[in-house]
PDB file of C-alpha atoms in Angstrom:
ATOM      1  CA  UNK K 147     -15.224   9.423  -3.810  1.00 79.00           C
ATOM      2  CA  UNK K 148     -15.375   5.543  -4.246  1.00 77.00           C
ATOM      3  CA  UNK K 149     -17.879   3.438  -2.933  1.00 67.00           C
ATOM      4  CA  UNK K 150     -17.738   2.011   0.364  1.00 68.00           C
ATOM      5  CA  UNK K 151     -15.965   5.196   1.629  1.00 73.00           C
ATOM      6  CA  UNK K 152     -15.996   5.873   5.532  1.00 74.00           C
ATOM      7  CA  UNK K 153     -16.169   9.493   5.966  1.00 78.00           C
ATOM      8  CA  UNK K 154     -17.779  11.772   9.296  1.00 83.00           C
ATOM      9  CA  UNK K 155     -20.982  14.062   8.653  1.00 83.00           C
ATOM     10  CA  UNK K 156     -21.222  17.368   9.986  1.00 83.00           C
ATOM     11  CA  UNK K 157     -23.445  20.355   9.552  1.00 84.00           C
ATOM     12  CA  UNK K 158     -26.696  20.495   7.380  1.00 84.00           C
ATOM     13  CA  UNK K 159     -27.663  23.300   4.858  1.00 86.00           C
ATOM     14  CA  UNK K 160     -30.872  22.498   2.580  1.00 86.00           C
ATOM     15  CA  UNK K 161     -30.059  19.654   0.614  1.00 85.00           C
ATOM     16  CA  UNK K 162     -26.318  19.683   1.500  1.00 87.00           C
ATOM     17  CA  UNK K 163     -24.451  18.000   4.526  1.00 87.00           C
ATOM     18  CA  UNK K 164     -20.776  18.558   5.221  1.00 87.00           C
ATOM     19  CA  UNK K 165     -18.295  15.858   5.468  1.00 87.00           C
ATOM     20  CA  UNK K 166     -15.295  14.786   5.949  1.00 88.00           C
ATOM     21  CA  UNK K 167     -12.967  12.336   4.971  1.00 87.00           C
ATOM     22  CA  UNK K 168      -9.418  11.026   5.881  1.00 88.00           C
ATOM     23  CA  UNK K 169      -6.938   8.367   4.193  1.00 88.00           C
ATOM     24  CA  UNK K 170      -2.742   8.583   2.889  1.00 88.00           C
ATOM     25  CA  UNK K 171      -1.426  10.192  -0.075  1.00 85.00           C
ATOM     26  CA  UNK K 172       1.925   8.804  -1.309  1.00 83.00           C
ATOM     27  CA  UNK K 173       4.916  11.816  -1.264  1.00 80.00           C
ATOM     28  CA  UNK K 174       5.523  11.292  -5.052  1.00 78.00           C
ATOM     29  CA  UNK K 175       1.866  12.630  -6.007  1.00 78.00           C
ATOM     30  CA  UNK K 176       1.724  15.975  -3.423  1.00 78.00           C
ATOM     31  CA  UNK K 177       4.116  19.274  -3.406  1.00 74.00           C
ATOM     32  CA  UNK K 178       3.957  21.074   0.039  1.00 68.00           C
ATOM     33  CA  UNK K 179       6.458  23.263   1.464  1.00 63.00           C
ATOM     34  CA  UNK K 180       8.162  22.227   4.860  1.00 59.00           C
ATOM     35  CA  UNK K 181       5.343  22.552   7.374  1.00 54.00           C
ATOM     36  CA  UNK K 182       2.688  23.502   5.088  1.00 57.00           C
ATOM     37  CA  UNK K 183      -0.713  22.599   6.353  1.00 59.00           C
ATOM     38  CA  UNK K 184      -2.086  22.049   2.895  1.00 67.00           C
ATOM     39  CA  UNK K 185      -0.880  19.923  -0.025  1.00 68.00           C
ATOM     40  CA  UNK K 186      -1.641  20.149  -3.877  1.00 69.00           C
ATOM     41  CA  UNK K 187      -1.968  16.669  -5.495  1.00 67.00           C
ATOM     42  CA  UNK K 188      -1.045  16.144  -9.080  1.00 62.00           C
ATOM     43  CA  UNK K 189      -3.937  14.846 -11.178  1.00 62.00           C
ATOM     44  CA  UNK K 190      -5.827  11.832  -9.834  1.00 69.00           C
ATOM     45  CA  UNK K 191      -3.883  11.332  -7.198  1.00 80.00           C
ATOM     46  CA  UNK K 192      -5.636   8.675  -5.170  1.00 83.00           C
ATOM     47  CA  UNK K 193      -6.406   8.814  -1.447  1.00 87.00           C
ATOM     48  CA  UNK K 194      -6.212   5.500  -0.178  1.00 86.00           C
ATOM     49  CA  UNK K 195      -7.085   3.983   3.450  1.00 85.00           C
ATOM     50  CA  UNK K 196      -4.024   2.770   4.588  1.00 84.00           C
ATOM     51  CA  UNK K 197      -0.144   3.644   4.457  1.00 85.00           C
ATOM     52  CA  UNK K 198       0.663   1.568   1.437  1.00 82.00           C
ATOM     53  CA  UNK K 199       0.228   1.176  -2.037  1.00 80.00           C
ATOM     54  CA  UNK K 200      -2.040  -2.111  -2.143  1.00 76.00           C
ATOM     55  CA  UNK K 201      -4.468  -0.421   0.427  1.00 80.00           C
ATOM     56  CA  UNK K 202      -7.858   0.319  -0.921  1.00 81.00           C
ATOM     57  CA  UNK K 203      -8.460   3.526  -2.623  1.00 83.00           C
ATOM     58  CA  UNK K 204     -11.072   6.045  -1.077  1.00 85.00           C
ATOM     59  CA  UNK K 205     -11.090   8.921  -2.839  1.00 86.00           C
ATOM     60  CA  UNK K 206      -8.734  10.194  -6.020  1.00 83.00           C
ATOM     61  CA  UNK K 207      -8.728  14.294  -6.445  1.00 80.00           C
ATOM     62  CA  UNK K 208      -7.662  16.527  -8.753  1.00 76.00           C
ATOM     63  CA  UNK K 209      -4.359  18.316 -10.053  1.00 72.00           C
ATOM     64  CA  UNK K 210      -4.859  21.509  -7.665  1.00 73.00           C
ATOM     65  CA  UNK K 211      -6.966  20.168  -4.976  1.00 78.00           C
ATOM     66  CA  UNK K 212      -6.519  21.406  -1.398  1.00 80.00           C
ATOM     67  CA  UNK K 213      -6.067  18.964   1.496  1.00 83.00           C
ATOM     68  CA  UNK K 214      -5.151  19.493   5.239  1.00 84.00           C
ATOM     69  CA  UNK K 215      -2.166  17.542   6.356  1.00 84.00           C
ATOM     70  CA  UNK K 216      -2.756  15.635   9.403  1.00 84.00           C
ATOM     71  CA  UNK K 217       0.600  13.409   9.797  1.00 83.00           C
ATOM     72  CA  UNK K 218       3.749  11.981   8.009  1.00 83.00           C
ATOM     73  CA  UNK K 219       3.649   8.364   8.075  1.00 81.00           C
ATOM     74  CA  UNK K 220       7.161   7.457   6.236  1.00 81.00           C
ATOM     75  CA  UNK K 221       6.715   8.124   2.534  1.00 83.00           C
ATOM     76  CA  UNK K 222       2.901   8.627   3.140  1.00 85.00           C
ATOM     77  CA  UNK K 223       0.820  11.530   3.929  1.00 85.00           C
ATOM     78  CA  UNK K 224      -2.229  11.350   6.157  1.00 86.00           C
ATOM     79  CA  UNK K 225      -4.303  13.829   4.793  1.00 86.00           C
ATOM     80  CA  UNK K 226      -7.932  14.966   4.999  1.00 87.00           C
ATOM     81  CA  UNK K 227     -10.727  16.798   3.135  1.00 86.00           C
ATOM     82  CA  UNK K 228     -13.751  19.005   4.221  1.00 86.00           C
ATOM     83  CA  UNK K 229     -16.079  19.327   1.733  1.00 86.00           C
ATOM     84  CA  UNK K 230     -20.523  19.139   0.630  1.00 87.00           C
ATOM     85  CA  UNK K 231     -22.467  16.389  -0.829  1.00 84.00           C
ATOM     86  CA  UNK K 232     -25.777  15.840  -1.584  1.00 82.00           C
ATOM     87  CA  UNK K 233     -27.547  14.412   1.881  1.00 82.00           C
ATOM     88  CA  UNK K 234     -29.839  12.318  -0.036  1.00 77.00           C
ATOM     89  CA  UNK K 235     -26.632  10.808  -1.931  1.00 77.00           C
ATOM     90  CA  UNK K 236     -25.356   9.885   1.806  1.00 74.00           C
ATOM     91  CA  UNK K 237     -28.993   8.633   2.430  1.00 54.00           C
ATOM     92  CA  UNK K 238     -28.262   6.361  -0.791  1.00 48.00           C
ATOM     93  CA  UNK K 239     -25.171   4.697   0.332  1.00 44.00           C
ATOM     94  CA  UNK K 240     -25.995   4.373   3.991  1.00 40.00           C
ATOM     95  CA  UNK K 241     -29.503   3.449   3.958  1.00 37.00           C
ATOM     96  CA  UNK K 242     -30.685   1.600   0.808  1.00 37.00           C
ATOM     97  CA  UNK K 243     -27.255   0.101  -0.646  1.00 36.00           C
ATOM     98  CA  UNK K 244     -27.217  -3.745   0.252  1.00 39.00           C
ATOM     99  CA  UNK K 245     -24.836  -5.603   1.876  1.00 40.00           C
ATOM    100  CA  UNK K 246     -21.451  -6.001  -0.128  1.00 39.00           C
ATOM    101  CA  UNK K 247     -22.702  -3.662  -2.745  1.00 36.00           C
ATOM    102  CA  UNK K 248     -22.425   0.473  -1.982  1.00 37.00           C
ATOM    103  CA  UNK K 249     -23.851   2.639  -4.397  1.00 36.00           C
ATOM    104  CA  UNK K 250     -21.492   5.407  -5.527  1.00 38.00           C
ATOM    105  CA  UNK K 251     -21.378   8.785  -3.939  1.00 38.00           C
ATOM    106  CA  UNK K 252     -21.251  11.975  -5.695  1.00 37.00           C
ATOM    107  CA  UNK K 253     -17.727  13.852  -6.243  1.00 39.00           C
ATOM    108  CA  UNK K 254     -16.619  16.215  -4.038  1.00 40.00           C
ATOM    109  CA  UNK K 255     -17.431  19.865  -5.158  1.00 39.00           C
ATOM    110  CA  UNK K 256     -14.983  22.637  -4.267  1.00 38.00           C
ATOM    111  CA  UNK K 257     -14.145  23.557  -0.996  1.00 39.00           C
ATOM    112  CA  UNK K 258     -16.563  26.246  -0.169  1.00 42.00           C
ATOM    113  CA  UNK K 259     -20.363  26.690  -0.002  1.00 40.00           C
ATOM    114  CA  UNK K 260     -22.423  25.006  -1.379  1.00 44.00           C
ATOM    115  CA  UNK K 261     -24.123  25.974  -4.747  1.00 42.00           C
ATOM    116  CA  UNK K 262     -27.958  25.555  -4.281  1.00 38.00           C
ATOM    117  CA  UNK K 263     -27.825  26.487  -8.278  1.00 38.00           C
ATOM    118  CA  UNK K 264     -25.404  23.735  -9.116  1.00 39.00           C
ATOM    119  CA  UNK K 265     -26.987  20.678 -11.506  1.00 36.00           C
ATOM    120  CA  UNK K 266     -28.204  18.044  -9.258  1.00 39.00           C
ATOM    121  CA  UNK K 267     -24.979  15.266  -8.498  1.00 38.00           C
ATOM    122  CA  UNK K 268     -24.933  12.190 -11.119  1.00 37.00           C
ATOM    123  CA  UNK K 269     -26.967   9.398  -9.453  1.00 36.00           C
ATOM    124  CA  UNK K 270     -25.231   6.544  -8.318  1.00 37.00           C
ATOM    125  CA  UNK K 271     -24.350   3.491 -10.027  1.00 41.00           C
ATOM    126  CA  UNK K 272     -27.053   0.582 -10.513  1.00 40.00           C
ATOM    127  CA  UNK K 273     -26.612  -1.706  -7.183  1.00 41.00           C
ATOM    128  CA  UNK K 274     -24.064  -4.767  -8.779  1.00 40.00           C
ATOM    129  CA  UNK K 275     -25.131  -7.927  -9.065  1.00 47.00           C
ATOM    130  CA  UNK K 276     -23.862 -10.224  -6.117  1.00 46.00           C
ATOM    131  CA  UNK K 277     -23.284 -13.789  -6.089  1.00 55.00           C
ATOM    132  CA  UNK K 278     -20.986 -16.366  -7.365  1.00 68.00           C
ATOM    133  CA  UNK K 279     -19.309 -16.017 -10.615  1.00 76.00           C
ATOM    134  CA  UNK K 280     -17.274 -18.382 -12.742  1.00 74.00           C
ATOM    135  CA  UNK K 281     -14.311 -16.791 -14.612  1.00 73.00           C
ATOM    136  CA  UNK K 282     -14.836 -16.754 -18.408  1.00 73.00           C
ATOM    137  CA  UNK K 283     -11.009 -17.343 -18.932  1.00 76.00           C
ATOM    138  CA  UNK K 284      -8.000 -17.191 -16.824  1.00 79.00           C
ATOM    139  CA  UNK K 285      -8.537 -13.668 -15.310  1.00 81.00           C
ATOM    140  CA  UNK K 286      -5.704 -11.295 -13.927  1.00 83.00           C
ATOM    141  CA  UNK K 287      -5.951  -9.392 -10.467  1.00 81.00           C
ATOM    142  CA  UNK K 288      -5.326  -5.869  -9.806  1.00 78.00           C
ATOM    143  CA  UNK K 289      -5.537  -4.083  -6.500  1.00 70.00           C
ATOM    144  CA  UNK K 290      -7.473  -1.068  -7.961  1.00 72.00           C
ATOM    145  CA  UNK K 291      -9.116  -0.442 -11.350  1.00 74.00           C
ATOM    146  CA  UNK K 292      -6.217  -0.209 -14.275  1.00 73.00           C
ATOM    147  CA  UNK K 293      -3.948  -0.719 -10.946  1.00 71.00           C
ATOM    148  CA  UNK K 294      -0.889  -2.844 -10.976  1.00 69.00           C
ATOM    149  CA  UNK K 295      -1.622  -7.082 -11.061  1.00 76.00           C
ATOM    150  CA  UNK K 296      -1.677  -8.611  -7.815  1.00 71.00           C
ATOM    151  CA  UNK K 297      -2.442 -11.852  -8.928  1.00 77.00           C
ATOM    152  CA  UNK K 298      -4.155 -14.362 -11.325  1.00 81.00           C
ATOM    153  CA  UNK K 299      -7.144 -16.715 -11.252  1.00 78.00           C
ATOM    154  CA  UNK K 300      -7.324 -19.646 -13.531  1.00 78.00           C
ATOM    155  CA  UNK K 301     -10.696 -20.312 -15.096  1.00 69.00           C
ATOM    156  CA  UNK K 302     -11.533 -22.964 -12.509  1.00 69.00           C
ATOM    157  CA  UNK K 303     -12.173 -20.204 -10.159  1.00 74.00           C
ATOM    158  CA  UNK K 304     -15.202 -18.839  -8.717  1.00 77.00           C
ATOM    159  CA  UNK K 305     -15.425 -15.019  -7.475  1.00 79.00           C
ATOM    160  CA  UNK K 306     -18.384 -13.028  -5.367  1.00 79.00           C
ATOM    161  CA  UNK K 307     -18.626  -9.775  -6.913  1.00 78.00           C
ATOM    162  CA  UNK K 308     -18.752  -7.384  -3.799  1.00 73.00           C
ATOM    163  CA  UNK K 309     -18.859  -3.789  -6.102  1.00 74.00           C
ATOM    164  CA  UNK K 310     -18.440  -2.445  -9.582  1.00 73.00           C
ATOM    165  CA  UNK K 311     -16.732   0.823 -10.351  1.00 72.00           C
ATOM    166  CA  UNK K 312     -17.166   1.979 -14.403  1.00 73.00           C
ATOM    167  CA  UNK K 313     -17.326  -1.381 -15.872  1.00 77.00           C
ATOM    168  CA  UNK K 314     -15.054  -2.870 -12.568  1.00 81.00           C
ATOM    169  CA  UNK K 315     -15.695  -5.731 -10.925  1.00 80.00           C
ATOM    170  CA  UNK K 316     -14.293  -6.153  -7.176  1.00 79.00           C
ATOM    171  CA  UNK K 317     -14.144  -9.632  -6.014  1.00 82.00           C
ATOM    172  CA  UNK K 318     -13.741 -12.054  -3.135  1.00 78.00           C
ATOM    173  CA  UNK K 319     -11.727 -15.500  -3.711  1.00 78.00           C
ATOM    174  CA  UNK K 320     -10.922 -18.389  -1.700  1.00 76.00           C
ATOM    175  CA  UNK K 321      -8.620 -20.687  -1.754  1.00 76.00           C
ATOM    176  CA  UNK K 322      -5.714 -22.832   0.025  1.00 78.00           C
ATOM    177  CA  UNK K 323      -1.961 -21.631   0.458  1.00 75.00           C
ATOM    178  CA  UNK K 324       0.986 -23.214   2.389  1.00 74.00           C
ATOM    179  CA  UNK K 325       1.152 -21.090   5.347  1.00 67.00           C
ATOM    180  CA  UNK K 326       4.708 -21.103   5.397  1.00 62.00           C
ATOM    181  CA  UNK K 327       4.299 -19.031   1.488  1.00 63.00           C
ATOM    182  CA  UNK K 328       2.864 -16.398   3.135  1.00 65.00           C
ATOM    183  CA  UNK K 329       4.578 -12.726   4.295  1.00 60.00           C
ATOM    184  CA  UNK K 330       2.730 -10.570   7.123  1.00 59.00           C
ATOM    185  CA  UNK K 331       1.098  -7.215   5.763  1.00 55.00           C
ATOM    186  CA  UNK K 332       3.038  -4.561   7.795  1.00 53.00           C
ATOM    187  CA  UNK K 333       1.633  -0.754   7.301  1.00 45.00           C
ATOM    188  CA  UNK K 334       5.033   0.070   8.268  1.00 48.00           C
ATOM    189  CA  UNK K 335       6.463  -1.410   5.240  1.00 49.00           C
ATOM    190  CA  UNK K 336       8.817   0.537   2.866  1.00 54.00           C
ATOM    191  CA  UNK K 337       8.761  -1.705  -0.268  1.00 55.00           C
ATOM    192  CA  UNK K 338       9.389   0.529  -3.054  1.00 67.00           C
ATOM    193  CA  UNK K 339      12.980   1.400  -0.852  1.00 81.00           C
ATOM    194  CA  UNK K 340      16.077   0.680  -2.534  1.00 86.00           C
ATOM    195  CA  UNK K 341      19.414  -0.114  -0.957  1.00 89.00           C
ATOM    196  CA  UNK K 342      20.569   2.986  -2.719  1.00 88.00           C
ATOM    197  CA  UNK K 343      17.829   4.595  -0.466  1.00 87.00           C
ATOM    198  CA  UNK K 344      19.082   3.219   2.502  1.00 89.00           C
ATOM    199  CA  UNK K 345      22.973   3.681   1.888  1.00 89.00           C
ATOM    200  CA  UNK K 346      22.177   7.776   1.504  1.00 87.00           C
ATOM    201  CA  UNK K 347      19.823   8.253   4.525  1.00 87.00           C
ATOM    202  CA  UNK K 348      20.674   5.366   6.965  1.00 89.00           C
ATOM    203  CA  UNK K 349      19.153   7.193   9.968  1.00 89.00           C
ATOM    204  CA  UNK K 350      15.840   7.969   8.374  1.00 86.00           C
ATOM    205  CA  UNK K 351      15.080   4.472   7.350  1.00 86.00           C
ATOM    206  CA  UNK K 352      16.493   2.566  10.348  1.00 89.00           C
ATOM    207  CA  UNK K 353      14.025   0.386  12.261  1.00 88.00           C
ATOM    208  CA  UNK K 354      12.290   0.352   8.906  1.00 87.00           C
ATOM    209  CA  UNK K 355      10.563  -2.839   7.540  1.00 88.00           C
ATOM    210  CA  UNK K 356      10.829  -3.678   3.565  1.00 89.00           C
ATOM    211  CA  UNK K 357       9.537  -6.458   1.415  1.00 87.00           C
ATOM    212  CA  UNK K 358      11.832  -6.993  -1.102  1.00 90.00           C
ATOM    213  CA  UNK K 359      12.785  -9.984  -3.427  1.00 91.00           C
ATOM    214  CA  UNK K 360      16.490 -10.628  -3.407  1.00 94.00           C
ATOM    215  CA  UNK K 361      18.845 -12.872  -4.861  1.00 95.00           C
ATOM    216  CA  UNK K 362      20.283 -15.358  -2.319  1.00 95.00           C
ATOM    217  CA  UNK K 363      24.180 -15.999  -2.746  1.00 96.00           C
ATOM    218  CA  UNK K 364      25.414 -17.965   0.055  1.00 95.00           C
ATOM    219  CA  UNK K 365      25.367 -18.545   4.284  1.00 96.00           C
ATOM    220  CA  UNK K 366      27.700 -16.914   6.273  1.00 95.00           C
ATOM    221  CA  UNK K 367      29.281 -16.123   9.632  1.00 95.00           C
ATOM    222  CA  UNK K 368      30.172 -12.742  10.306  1.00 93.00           C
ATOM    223  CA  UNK K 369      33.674 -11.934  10.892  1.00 91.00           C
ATOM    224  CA  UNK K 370      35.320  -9.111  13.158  1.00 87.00           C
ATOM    225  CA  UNK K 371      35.484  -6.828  10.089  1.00 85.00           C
ATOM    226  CA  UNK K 372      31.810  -7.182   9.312  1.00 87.00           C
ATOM    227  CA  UNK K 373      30.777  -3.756  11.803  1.00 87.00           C
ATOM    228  CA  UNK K 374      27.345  -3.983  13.063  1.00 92.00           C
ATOM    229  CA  UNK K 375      27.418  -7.612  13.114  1.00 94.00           C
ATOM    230  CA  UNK K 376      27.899  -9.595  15.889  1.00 93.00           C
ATOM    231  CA  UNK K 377      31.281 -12.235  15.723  1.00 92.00           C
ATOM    232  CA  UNK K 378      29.920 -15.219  14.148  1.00 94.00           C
ATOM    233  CA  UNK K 379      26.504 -14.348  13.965  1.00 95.00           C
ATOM    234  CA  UNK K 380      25.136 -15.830  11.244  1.00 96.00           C
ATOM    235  CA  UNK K 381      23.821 -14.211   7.807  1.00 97.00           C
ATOM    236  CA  UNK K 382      22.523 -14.615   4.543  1.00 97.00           C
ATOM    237  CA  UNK K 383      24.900 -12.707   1.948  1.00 96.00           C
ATOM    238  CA  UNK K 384      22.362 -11.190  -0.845  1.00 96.00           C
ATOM    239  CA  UNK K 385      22.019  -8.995  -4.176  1.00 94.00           C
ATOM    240  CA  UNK K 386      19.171  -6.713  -4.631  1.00 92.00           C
ATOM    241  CA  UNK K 387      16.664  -5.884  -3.973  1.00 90.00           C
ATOM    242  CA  UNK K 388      15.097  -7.115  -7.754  1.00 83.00           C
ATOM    243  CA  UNK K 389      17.307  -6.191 -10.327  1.00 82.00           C
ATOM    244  CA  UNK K 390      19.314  -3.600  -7.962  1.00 86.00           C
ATOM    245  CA  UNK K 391      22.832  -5.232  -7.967  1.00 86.00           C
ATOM    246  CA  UNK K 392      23.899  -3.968  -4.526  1.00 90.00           C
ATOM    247  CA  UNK K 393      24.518  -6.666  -1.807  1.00 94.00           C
ATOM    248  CA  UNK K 394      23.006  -7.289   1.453  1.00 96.00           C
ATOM    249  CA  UNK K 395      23.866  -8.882   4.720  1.00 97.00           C
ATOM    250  CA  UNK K 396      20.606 -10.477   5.816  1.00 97.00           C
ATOM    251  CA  UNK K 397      21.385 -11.347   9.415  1.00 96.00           C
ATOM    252  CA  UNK K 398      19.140 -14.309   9.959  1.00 96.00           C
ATOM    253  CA  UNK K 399      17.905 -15.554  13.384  1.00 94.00           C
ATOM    254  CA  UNK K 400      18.508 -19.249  14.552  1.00 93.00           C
ATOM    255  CA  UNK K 401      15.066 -20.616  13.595  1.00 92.00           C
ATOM    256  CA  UNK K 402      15.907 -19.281   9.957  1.00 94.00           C
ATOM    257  CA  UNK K 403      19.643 -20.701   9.568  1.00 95.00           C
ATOM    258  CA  UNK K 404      18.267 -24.202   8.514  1.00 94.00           C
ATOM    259  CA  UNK K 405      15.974 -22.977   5.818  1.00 92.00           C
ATOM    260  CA  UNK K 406      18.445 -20.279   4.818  1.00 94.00           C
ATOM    261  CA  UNK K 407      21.616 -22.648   4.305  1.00 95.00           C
ATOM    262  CA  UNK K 408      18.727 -25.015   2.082  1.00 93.00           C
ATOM    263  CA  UNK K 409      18.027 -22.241  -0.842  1.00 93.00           C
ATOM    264  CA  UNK K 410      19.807 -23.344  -3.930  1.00 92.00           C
ATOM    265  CA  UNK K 411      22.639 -21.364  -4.901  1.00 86.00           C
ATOM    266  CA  UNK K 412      21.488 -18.133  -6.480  1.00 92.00           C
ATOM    267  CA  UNK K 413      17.735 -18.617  -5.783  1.00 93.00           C
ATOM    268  CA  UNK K 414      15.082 -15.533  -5.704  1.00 93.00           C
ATOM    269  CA  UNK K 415      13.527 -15.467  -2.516  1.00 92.00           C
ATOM    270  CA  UNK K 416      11.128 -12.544  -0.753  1.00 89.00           C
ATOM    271  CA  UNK K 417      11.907 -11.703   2.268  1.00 91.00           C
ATOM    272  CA  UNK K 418      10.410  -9.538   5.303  1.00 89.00           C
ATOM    273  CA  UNK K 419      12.949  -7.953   6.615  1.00 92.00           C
ATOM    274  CA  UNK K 420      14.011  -4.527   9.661  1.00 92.00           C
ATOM    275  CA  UNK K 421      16.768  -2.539   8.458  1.00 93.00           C
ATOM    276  CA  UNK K 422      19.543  -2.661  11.551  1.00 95.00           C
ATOM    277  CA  UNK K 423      21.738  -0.326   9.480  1.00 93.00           C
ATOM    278  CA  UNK K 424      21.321   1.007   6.381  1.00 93.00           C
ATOM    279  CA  UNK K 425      25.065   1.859   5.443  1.00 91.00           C
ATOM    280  CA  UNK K 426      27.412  -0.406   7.541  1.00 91.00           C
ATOM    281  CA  UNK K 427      31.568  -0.084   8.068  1.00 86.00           C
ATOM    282  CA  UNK K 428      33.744  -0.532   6.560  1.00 86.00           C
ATOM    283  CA  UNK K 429      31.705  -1.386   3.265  1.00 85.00           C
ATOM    284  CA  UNK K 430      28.555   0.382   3.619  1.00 90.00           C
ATOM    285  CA  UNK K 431      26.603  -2.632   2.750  1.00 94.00           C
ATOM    286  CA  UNK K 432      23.347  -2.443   4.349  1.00 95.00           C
ATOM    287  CA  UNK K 433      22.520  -4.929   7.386  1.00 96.00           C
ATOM    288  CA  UNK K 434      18.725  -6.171   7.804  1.00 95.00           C
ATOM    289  CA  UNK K 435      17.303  -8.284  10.035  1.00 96.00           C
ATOM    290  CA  UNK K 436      15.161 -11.302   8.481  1.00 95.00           C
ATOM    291  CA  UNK K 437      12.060 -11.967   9.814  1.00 90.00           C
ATOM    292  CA  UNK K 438      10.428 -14.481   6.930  1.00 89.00           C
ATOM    293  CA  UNK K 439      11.374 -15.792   3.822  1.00 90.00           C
ATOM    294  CA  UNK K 440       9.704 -17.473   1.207  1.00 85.00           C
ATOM    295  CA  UNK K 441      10.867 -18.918  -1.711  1.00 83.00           C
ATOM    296  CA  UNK K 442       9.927 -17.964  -5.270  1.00 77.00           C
TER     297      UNK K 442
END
């Protein structure tokens, strides 16, 4: 269980408490039968907080693993586990671990009893140093240890070191963006969705919102033949998402025409977008409607 993990205490036994905890599994890590109330996840599967693959990691368990299914959130299970720790590991983290800088907890045993015979739990880490840092050399970001990069820092920057995780360091940054470069975070978000996806299940993803980066190809106004469009409503003809080579009609609101019709031809933009229909008539292109975009 990572540090920082929220989780609910229960019953006492010796030096054992029972607890809880709760977060999402991603479909493409669990096999369950239709209505199964327990899931197996395939090794180190990670349990994360939130819906979505950039949302902090709470917990990763092993090939095998029981956990009770709570709730289908799109591609995202909501999942918890009951299970014993060490109370004065518990005492550790709540208690004595300073601000910004949890100590670890111990690992989850198996489900079961707990094993008064068992070798005590590994101690937690050493509490991190916290503070300012200056980056050594240009430095890369990743939203979890050996995750995928989320970003870069130049060696200009300065971080605050806020835990450490087996020679990890997770920082805080500031800095200044143009607003307008910036894309709400929506939990509802289906970003790994392809238009393939949407084309062969239309109903399940409609109403869905997806972050994808597309290639822009030109401003148009929708003609009678363009079903699920309305006459002369305009929209941004696409390919994509990424290197996908399907096109789009991105049916853009007013405030979004001007900006739209001032991409340069073929330009990559990202754009925040609510699938209206994901295989249209006559064509079966999909139809979205935008709600940002920002240039790349």
């Amino acid at each position: 269980m990572r540090a920082g993990a929220a989780l609910k205490t229960g019953a006492t036994k010796g030096d054992w408490t029972a607890v809880t905890i709760e977060g999402f599994l991603n479909r493409s890590v669990v096999t369950a039968k239709k209505d199964a109330l327990t899931i197996h996840a395939s090794s180190g599967a990670a349990i994360r907080a939130g819906a979505e693959p950039s949302a902090a990691v709470v917990a990763v368990i092993e090939d095998g693993m029981p956990v009770d299914k709570l709730a289908t959130s799109g591609d995202w299970y909501r999942v918890k586990r009951d299970a014993w720790v060490r109370t004065r590991e518990l005492k550790t983290t709540i208690a004595k671990a300073p601000q910004g800088a949890p100590q670890r907890v111990a690992a989850l045993p198996a489900r079961g009893a707990p094993d008064p015979a068992a070798a005590p739990a590994p101690r937690s880490d050493a509490a991190p140093a916290v503070g300012d840092f200056a980056a050594a050399h240009p430095l890369v970001l990743r939203a979890a240890p050996d995750g995928t990069p989320s970003g870069t820092a130049d060696s200009a920057a300065r971080v605050r070191i806020v835990a450490r995780d087996h020679g990890w360091a997770r920082v805080q940054a500031e800095g200044w963006v143009r607003e307008s470069e910036l894309i709400p975070v929506d939990s509802s978000s289906v970003s790994a969705v392809s238009a393939a996806d949407l084309r062969s299940d239309p109903e399940h993803y409609k109403g869905s919102t997806v972050r994808w980066v597309v290639q822009a190809i030109a401003v148009q106004a929708a003609d009678p033949l363009r079903k699920g469009l309305a006459p002369d409503e305009p929209y941004l003809l696409a390919r994509g998402p990424a290197s996908e080579s399907s096109l789009l009609y991105l049916a853009l609101p007013a405030a979004l025409v001007a900006s739209a019709r001032a991409l340069p031809p073929l330009s990559y933009i990202m754009v925040l977008a609510r699938v209206r229909a994901g295989r249209s008539d006559p064509s079966g292109v999909p139809i979205l409607d935008v709600l940002r975009i920002v240039p790349r």
